[in-house]
Coordinates of C-alpha atoms in Angstrom, one line a residue:
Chain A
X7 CA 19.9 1.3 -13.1
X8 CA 17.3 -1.0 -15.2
X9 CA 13.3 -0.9 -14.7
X10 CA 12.9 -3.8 -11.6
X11 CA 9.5 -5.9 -11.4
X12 CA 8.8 -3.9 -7.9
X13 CA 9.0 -0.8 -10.5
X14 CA 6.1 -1.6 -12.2
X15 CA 3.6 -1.6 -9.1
X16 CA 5.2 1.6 -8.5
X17 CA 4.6 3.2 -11.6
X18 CA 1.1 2.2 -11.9
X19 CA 0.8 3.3 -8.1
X20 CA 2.2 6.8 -9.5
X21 CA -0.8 6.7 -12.1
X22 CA -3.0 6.2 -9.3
X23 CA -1.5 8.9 -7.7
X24 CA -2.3 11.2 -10.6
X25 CA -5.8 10.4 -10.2
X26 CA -6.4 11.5 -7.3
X27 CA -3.8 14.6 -7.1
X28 CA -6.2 15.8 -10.0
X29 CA -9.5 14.4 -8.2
X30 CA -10.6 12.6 -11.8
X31 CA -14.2 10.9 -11.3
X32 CA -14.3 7.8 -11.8
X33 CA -14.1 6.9 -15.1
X34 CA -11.7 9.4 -15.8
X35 CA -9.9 7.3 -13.1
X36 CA -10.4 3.6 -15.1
X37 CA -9.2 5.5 -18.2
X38 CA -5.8 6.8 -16.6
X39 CA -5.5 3.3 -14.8
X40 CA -6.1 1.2 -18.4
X41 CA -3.8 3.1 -20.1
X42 CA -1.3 3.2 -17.8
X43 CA -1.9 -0.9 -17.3
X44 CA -1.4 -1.0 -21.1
X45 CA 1.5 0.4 -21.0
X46 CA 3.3 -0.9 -18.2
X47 CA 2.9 -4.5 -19.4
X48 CA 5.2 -3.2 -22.6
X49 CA 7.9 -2.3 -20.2
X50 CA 11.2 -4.1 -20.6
X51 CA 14.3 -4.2 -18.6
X52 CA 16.5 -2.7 -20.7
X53 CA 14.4 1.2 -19.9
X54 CA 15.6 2.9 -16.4
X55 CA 12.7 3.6 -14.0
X56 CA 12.9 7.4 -15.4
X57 CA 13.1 6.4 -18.9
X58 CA 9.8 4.3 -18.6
X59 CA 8.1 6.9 -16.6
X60 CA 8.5 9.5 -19.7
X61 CA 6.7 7.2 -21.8
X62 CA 4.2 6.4 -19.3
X63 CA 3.0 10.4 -18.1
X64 CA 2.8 11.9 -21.4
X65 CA 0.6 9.4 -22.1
X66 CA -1.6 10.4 -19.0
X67 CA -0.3 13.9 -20.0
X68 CA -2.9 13.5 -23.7
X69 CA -5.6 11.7 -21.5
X70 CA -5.9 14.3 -19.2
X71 CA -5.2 17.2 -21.9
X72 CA -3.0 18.6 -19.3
X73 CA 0.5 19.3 -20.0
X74 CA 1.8 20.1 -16.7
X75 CA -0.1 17.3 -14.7
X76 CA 1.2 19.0 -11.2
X77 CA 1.5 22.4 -11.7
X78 CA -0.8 23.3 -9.1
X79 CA 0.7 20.3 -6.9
X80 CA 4.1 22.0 -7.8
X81 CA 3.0 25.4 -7.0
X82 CA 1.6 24.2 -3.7
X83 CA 4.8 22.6 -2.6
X84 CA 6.7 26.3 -3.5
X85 CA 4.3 27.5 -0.7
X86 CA 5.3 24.7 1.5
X87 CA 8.7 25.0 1.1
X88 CA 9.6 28.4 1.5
X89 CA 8.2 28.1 4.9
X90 CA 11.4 26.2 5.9
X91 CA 13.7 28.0 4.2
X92 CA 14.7 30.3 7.2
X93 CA 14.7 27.6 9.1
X94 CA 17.5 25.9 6.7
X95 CA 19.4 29.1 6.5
X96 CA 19.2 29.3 10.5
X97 CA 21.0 25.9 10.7
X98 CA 23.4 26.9 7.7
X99 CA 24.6 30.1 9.3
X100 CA 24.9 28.1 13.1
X101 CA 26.9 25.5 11.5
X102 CA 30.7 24.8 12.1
X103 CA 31.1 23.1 8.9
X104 CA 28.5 25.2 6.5
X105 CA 29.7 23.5 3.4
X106 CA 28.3 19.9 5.2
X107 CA 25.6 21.8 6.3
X108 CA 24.9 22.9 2.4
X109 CA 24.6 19.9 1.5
X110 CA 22.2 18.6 4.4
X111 CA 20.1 21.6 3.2
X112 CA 19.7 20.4 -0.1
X113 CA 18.8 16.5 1.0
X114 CA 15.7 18.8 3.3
X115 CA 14.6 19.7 -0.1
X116 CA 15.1 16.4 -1.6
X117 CA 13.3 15.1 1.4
X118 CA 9.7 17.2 0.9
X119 CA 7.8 14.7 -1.1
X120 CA 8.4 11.8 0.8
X121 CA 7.7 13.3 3.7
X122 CA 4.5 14.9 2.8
X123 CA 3.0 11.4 4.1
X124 CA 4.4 12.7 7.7
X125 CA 1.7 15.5 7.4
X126 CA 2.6 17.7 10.3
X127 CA 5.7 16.0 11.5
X128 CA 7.5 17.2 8.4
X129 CA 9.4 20.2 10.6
X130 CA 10.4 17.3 12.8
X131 CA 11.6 15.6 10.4
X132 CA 13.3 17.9 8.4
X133 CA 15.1 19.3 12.0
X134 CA 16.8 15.9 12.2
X135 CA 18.4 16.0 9.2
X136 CA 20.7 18.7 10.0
X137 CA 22.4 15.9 12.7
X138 CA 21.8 12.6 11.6
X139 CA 23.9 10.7 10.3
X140 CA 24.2 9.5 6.4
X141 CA 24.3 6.0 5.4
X142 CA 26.8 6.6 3.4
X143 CA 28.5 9.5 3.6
X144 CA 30.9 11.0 1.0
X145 CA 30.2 14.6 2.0
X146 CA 33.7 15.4 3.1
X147 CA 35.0 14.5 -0.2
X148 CA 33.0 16.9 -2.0
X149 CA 33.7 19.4 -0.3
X150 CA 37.2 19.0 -0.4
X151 CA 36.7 18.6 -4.5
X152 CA 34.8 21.7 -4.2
X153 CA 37.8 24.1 -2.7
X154 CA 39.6 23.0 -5.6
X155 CA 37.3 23.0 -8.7
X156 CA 36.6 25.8 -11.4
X157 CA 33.4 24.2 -12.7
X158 CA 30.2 22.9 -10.6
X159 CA 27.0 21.1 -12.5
X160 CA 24.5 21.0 -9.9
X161 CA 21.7 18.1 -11.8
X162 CA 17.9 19.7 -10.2
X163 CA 15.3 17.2 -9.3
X164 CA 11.7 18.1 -8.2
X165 CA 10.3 21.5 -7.9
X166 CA 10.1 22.9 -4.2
X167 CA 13.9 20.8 -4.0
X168 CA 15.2 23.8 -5.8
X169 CA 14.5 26.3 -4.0
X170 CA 16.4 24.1 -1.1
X171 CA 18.8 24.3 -4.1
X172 CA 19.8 27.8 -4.4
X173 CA 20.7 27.9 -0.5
X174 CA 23.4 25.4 -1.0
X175 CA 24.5 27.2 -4.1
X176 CA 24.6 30.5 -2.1
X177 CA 26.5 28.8 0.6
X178 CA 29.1 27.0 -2.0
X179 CA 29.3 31.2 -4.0
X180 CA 30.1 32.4 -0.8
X181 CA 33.1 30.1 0.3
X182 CA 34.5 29.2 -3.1
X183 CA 34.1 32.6 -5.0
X184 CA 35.7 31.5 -7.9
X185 CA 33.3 28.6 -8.8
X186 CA 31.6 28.4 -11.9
X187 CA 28.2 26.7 -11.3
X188 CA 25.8 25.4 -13.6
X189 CA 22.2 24.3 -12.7
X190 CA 20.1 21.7 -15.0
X191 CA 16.7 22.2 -15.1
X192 CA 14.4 19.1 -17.5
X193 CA 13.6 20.0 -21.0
X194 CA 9.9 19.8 -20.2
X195 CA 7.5 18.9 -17.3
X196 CA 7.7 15.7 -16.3
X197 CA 6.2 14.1 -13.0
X198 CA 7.1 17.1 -10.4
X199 CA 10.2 17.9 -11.7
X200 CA 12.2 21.3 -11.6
X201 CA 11.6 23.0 -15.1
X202 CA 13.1 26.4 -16.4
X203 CA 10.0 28.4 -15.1
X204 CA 10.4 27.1 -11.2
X205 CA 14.2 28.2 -11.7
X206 CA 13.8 31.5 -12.8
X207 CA 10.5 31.9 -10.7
X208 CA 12.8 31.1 -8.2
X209 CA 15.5 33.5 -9.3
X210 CA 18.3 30.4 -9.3
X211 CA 19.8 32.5 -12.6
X212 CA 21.1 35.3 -10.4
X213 CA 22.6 32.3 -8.0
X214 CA 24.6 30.3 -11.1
X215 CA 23.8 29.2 -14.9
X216 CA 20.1 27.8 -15.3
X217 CA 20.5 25.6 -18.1
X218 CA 17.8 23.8 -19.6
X219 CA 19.2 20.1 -19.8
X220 CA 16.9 19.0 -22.7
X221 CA 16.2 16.5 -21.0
X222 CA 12.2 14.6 -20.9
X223 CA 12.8 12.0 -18.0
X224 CA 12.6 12.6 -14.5
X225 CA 16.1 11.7 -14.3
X226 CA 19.0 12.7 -16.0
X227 CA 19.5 10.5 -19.1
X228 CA 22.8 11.3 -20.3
X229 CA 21.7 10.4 -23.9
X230 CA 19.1 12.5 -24.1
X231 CA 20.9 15.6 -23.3
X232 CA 20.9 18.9 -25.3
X233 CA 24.9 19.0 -26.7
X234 CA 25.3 22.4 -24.8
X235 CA 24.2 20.4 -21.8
X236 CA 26.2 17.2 -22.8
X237 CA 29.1 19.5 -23.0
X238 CA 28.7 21.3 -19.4
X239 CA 28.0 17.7 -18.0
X240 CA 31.8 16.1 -19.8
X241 CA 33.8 19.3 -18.9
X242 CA 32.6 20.7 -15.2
X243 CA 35.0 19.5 -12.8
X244 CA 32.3 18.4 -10.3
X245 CA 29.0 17.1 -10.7
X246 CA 26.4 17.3 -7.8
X247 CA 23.4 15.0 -9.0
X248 CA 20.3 15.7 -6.7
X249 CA 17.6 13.0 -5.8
X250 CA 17.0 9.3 -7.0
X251 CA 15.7 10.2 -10.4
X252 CA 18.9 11.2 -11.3
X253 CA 20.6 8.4 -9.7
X254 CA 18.6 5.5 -11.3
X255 CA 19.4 7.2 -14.7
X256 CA 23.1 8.2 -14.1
X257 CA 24.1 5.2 -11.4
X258 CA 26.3 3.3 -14.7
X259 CA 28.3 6.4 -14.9
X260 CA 31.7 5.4 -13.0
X261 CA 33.2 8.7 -12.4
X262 CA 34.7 10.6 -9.5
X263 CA 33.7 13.7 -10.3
X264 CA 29.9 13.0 -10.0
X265 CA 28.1 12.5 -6.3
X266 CA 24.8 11.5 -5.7
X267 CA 22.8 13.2 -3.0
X268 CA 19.6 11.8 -2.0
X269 CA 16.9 10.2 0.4
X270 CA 16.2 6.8 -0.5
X271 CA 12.5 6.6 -1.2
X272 CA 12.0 2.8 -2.4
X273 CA 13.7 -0.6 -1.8
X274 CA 14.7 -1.4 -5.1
X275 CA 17.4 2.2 -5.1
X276 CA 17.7 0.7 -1.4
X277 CA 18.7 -2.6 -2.4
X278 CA 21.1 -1.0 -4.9
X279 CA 23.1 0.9 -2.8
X280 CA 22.9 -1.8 -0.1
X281 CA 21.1 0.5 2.1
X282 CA 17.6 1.5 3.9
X283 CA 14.5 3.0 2.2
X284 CA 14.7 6.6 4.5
X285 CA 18.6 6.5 4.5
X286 CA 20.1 9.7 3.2
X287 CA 23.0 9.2 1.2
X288 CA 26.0 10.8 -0.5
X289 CA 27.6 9.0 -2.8
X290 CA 30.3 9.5 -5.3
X291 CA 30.1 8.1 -8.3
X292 CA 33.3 5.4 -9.5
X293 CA 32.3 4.0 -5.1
X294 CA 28.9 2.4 -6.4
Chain B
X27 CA -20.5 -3.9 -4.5
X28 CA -18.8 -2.7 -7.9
X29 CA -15.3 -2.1 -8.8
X30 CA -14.0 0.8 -8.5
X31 CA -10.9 2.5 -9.8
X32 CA -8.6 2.0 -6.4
X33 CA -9.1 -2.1 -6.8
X34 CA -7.4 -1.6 -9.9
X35 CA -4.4 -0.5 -8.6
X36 CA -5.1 -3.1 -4.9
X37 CA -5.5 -6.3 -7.5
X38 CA -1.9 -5.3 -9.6
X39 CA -0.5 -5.0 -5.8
X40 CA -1.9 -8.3 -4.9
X41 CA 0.0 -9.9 -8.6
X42 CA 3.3 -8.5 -6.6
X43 CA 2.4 -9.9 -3.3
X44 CA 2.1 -13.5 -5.3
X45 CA 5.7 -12.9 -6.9
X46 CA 6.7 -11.7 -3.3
X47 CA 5.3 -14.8 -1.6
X48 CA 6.6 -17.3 -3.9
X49 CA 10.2 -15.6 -4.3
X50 CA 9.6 -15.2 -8.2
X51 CA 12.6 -14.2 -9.7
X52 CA 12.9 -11.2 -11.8
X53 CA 11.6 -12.2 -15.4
X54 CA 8.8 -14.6 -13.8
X55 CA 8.1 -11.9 -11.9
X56 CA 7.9 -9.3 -14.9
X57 CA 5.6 -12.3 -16.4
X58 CA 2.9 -12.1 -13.7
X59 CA 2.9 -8.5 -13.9
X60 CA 2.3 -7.9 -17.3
X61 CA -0.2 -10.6 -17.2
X62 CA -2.1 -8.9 -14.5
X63 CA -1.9 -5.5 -16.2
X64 CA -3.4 -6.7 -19.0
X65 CA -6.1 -8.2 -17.5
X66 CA -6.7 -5.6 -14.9
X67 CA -7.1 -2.9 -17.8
X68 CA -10.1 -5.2 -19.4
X69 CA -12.4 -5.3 -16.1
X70 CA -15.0 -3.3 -16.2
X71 CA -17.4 -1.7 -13.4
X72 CA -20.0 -4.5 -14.2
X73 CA -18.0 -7.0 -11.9
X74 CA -17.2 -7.2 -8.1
X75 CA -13.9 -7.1 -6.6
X76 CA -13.7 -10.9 -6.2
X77 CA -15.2 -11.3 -9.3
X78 CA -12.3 -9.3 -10.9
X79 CA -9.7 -11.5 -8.9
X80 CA -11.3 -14.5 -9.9
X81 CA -11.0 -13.5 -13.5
X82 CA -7.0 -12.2 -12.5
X83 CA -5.7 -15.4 -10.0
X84 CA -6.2 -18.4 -12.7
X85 CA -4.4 -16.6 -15.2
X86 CA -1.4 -16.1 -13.1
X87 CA -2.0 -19.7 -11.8
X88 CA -1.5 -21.1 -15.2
X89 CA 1.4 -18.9 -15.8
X90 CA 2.9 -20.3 -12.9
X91 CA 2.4 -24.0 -13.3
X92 CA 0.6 -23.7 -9.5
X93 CA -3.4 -24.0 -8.6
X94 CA -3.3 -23.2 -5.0
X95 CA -1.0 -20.2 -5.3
X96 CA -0.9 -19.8 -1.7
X97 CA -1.2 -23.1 -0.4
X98 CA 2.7 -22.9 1.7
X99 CA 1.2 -19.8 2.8
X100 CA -2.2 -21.4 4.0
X101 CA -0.3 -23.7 5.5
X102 CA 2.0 -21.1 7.6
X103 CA -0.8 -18.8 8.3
X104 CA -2.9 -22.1 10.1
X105 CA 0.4 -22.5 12.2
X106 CA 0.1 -19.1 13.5
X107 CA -3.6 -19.2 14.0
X108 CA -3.4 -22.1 16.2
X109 CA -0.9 -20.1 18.6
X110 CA -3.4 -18.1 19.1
X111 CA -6.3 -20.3 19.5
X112 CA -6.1 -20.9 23.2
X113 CA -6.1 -17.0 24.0
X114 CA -9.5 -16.6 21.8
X115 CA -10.5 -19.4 23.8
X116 CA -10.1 -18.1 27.6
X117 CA -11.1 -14.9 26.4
X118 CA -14.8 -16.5 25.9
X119 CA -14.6 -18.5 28.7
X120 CA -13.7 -15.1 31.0
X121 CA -16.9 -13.5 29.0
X122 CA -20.4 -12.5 30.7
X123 CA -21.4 -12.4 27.0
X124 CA -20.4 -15.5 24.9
X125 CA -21.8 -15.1 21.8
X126 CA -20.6 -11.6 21.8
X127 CA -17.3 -13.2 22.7
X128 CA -17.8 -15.4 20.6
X129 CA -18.5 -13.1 17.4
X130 CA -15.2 -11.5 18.5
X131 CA -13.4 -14.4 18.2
X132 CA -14.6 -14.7 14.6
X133 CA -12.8 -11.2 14.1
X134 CA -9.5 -12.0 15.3
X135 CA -9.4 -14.4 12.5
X136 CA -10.6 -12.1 10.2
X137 CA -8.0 -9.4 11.4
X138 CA -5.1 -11.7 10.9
X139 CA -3.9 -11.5 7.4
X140 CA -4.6 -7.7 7.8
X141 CA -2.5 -7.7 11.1
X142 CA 0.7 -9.9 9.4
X143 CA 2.4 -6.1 8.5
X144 CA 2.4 -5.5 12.5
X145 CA 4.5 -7.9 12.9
X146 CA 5.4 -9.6 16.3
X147 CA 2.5 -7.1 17.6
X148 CA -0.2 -9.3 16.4
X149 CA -0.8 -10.7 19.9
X150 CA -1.4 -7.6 21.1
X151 CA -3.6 -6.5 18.4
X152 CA -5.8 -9.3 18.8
X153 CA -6.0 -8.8 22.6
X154 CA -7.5 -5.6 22.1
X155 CA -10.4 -6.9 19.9
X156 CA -11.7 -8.5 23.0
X157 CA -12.2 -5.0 24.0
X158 CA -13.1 -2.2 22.0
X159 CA -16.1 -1.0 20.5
X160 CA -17.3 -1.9 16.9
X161 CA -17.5 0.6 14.8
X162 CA -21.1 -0.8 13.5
X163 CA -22.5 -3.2 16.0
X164 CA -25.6 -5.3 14.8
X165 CA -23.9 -8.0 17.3
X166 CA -27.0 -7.8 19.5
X167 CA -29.1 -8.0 16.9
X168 CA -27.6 -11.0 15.5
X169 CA -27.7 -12.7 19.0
X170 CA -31.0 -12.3 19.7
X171 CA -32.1 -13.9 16.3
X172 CA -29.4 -17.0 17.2
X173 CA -31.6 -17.9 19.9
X174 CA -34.7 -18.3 18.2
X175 CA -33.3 -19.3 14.5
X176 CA -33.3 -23.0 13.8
X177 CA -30.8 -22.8 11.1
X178 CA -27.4 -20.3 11.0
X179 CA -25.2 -20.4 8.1
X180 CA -21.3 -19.2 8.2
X181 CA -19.6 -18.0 5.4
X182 CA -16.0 -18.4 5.6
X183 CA -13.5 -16.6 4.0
X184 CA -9.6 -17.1 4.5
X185 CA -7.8 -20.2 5.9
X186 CA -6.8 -20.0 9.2
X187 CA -9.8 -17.7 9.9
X188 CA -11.6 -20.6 10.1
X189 CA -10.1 -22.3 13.0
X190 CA -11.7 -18.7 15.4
X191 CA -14.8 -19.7 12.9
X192 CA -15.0 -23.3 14.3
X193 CA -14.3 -21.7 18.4
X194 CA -17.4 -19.2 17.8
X195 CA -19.5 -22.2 16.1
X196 CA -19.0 -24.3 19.1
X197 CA -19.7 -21.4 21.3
X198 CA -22.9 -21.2 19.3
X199 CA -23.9 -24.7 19.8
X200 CA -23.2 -24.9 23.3
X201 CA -25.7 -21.9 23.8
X202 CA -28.2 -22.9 21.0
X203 CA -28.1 -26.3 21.3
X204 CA -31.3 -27.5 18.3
X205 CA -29.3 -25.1 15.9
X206 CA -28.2 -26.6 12.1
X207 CA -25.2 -25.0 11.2
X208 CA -23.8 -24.8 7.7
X209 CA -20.1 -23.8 6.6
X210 CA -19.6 -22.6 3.6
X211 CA -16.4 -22.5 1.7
X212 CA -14.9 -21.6 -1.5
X213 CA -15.2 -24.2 -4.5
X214 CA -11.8 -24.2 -5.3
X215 CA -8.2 -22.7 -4.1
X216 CA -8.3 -18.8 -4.8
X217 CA -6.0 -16.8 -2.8
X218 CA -5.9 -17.6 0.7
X219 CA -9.8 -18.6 0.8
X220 CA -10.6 -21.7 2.9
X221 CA -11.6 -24.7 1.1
X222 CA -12.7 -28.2 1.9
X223 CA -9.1 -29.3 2.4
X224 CA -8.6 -27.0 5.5
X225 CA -12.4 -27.0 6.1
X226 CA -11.7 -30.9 6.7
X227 CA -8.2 -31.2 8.1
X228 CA -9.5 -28.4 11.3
X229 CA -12.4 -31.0 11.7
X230 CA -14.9 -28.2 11.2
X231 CA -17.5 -31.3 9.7
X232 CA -17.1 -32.1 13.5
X233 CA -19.1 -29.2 14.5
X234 CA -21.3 -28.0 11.6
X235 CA -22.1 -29.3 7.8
X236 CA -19.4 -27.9 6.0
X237 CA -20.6 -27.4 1.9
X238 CA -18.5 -26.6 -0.6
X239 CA -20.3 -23.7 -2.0
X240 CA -19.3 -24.2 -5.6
X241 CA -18.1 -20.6 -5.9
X242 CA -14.6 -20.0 -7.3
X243 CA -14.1 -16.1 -6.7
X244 CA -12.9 -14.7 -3.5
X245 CA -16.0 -13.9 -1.7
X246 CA -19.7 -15.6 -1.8
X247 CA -20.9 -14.8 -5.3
X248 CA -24.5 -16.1 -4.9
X249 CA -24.9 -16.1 -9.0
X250 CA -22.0 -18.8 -8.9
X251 CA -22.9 -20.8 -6.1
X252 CA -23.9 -24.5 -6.5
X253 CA -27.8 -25.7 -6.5
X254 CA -27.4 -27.0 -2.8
X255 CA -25.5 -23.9 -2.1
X256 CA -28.7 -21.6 -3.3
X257 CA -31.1 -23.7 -1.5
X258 CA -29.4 -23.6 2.2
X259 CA -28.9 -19.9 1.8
X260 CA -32.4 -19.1 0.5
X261 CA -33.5 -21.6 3.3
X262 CA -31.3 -20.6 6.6
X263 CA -33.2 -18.7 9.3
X264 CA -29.8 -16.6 9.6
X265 CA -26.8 -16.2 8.0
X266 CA -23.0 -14.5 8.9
X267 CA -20.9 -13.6 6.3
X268 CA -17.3 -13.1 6.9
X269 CA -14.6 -10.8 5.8
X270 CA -14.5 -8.4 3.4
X271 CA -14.9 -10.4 0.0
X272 CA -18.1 -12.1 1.0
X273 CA -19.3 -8.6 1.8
X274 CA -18.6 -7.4 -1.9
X275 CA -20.4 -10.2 -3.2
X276 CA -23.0 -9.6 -0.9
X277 CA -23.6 -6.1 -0.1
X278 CA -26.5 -5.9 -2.7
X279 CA -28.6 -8.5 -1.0
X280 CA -31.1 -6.5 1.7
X281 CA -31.9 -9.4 4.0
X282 CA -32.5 -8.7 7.6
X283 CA -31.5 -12.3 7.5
X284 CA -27.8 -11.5 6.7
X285 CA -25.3 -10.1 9.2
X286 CA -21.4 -8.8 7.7
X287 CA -18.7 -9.4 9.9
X288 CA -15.2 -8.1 9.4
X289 CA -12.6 -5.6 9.5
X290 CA -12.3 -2.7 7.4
X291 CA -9.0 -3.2 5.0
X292 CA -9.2 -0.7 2.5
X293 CA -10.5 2.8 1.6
X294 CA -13.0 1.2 -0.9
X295 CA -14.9 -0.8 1.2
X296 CA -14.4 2.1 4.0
X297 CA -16.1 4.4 2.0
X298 CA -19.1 2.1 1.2
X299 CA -20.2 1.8 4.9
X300 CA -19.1 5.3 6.2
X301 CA -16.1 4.1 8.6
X302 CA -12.7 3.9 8.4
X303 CA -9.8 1.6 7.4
X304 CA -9.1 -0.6 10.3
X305 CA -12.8 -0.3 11.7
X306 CA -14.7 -3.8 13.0
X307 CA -18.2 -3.8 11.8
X308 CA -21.0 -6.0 12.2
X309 CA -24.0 -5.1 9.9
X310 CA -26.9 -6.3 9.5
X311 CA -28.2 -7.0 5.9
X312 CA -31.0 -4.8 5.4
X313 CA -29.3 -1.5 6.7
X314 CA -26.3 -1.1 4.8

């Protein structure tokens, strides 16, 4: 999916975001902002939103002489999260179909950061989404892949998601024994993203293979894989791509073994998949 | 009032809201964009939020072949206001207090623009105005120098605000009837500011002396402002700014002379006067 003009607002929005996640004063602030400005206006359409973003935060990243620009946002959403994981196990473990309720597990992760802005109503929230309908649901047809696959590539997306994760991977261990399954984690921080020290923090290597993807984008860019990770990501027999960041870099792939899981958070992944920004969707990947 | 680092990020949202409003398509949309973020990463903290815009609007103007970028929109926005009109109108007439009714009035208009993402609950927006407490309330204040000042000048600030500026002049008139009124409005089309144009076509010259102020940036900027322009506010026994742009140009000038009247509609300008986003506020000059 290429960079849209409505991404560019968003991305300097994101730098704004920065700014005030790390509480810079204010020229600290204008400094982030110019730079990001800068840029932004050197954008072209031919970059996916994640491919610009990795040009744009490292940039930020040197400004700020901070690496990990939300590790203590990222360690603050572990806490958060794992809050609600007995809750998702609870609704696992009630379920009729726990394979579908897996999967609704891992959009509750996928669903943390956007609905942070909820505040208080995020257990609400996040209790709905075990019964709500998806928008577009091709749940059923994973699962039915799953019974008979070897090989699962689960693609991670933001930190605290993961952990959301592990419970589906449990869930999918425990009813298709058999099942290889391979987790990718990004080459390096990025944005919030789930690196190698959230998945072993989290223990997700005594769950499946944590692989580290190689990968610099907040999104999967296929091209910018490690070859071991290339390799996993050509010869798995199912591919489980978490979140939008993955979907705006891997939406061109036209393959049925791929399936996008996610919440929509903005209208121009709305507008793409023909659907509403707070829709949850499950997609696979030769139907888009 | 100087820039600060959040107006950065408010003026790159208002280049989107132009491509928005005049259904740009992608690349003249990327166009306006990169113009604005080049522009927005030279300002500095010398200059005032209008100041920046008036430095930002032109440029896209010129890159879109259009000097009154929201002239269509001027034009809708008047239709709505006059919808409106007779409700402000038998809200004053139902008053024991008419010039408080009257100030009010003033607000609705300032809260439309504001109110547009409410939708079809604008009328009932506006019907609470009538009603609720101001957040600061130099109203009385302001009152009791209208019936012993000679000479009031108005401020204006957007089209269609104008035609609730015109209802509360009359209602000023008919109360203080040896009292010279002056208009002010912008010296040219930026944003949605009145101008003469609209200043004319409401009849506004039928109820006050409506000047063209000379200034070209989005809010009275007293160092811009014409010879004539200077003199009558030096001159004035009393004076109402409206909105929030006048009050950035303005908020500088301690004069007991000077009242602010708007509605808070962002954090910045919340943060200056200790209220929240949202809040209406009438402020007299020499307090804030």
């Amino acid at each position: 999916m290429q960079l849209k003009p409505d991404c560019l607002v968003c991305l300097f929005n994101q730098a704004q975001r920065v700014t005030k996640v790390l509480e810079c004063d204010e020229t600290c602030a204008k400094d982030v902002l110019d730079t990001a400005a800068l840029e932004i206006a050197k954008f072209d359409f031919t970059l996916t939103p994640p491919e610009a973003a990795a040009i744009l935060y490292p940039k930020i990243s040197k400004l700020l002489h901070k690496e990990d620009l939300y590790k203590e946002a990222k360690t603050e959403s572990i806490q958060k999260a794992k809050k609600l994981l007995p809750f998702a196990k609870e609704q696992i473990r009630k379920s009729s179909d726990p394979l579908d309720a897996a999967l609704r597990a891992a959009v509750v992760g996928n669903v943390i950061d956007f609905a942070t802005q909820y505040g208080f109503d995020l257990e609400e929230e996040i209790k709905k989404i075990f019964h709500i309908p998806f928008a577009i649901d091709d749940k059923r047809a994973f699962s039915q892949r799953l019974c008979k696959a070897s090989s699962l590539l689960v693609i991670g997306d933001n930190t605290a998601e993961h952990l959301f994760d592990k419970i589906m991977i449990e869930v999918f261990k425990e009813h298709c024994s058999h099942l290889d399954i391979y987790y990718f984690v990004r080459g390096k921080p990025i944005i919030n993203d789930v690196t190698m020290d959230e998945a072993l923090e989290a223990g997700l290597d005594k769950v499946c293979t944590v692989v580290d993807s190689g990968v610099d984008t907040p999104g999967f860019c296929l091209e910018r894989a490690s070859n071991e990770a290339k390799a996993i990501f050509d010869n798995v027999d199912l591919i489980l791509s978490k979140g939008m960041g993955n979907f705006e870099c891997l939406d061109g792939v036209k393959d049925p073994r791929l399936f996008f899981l996610f919440k929509i958070k903005c209208d121009v992944v709305a507008k793409r998949v023909g659907k509403q920004v707070g829709d949850l969707v499950c997609i696979q990947g030769d139907t888009i």
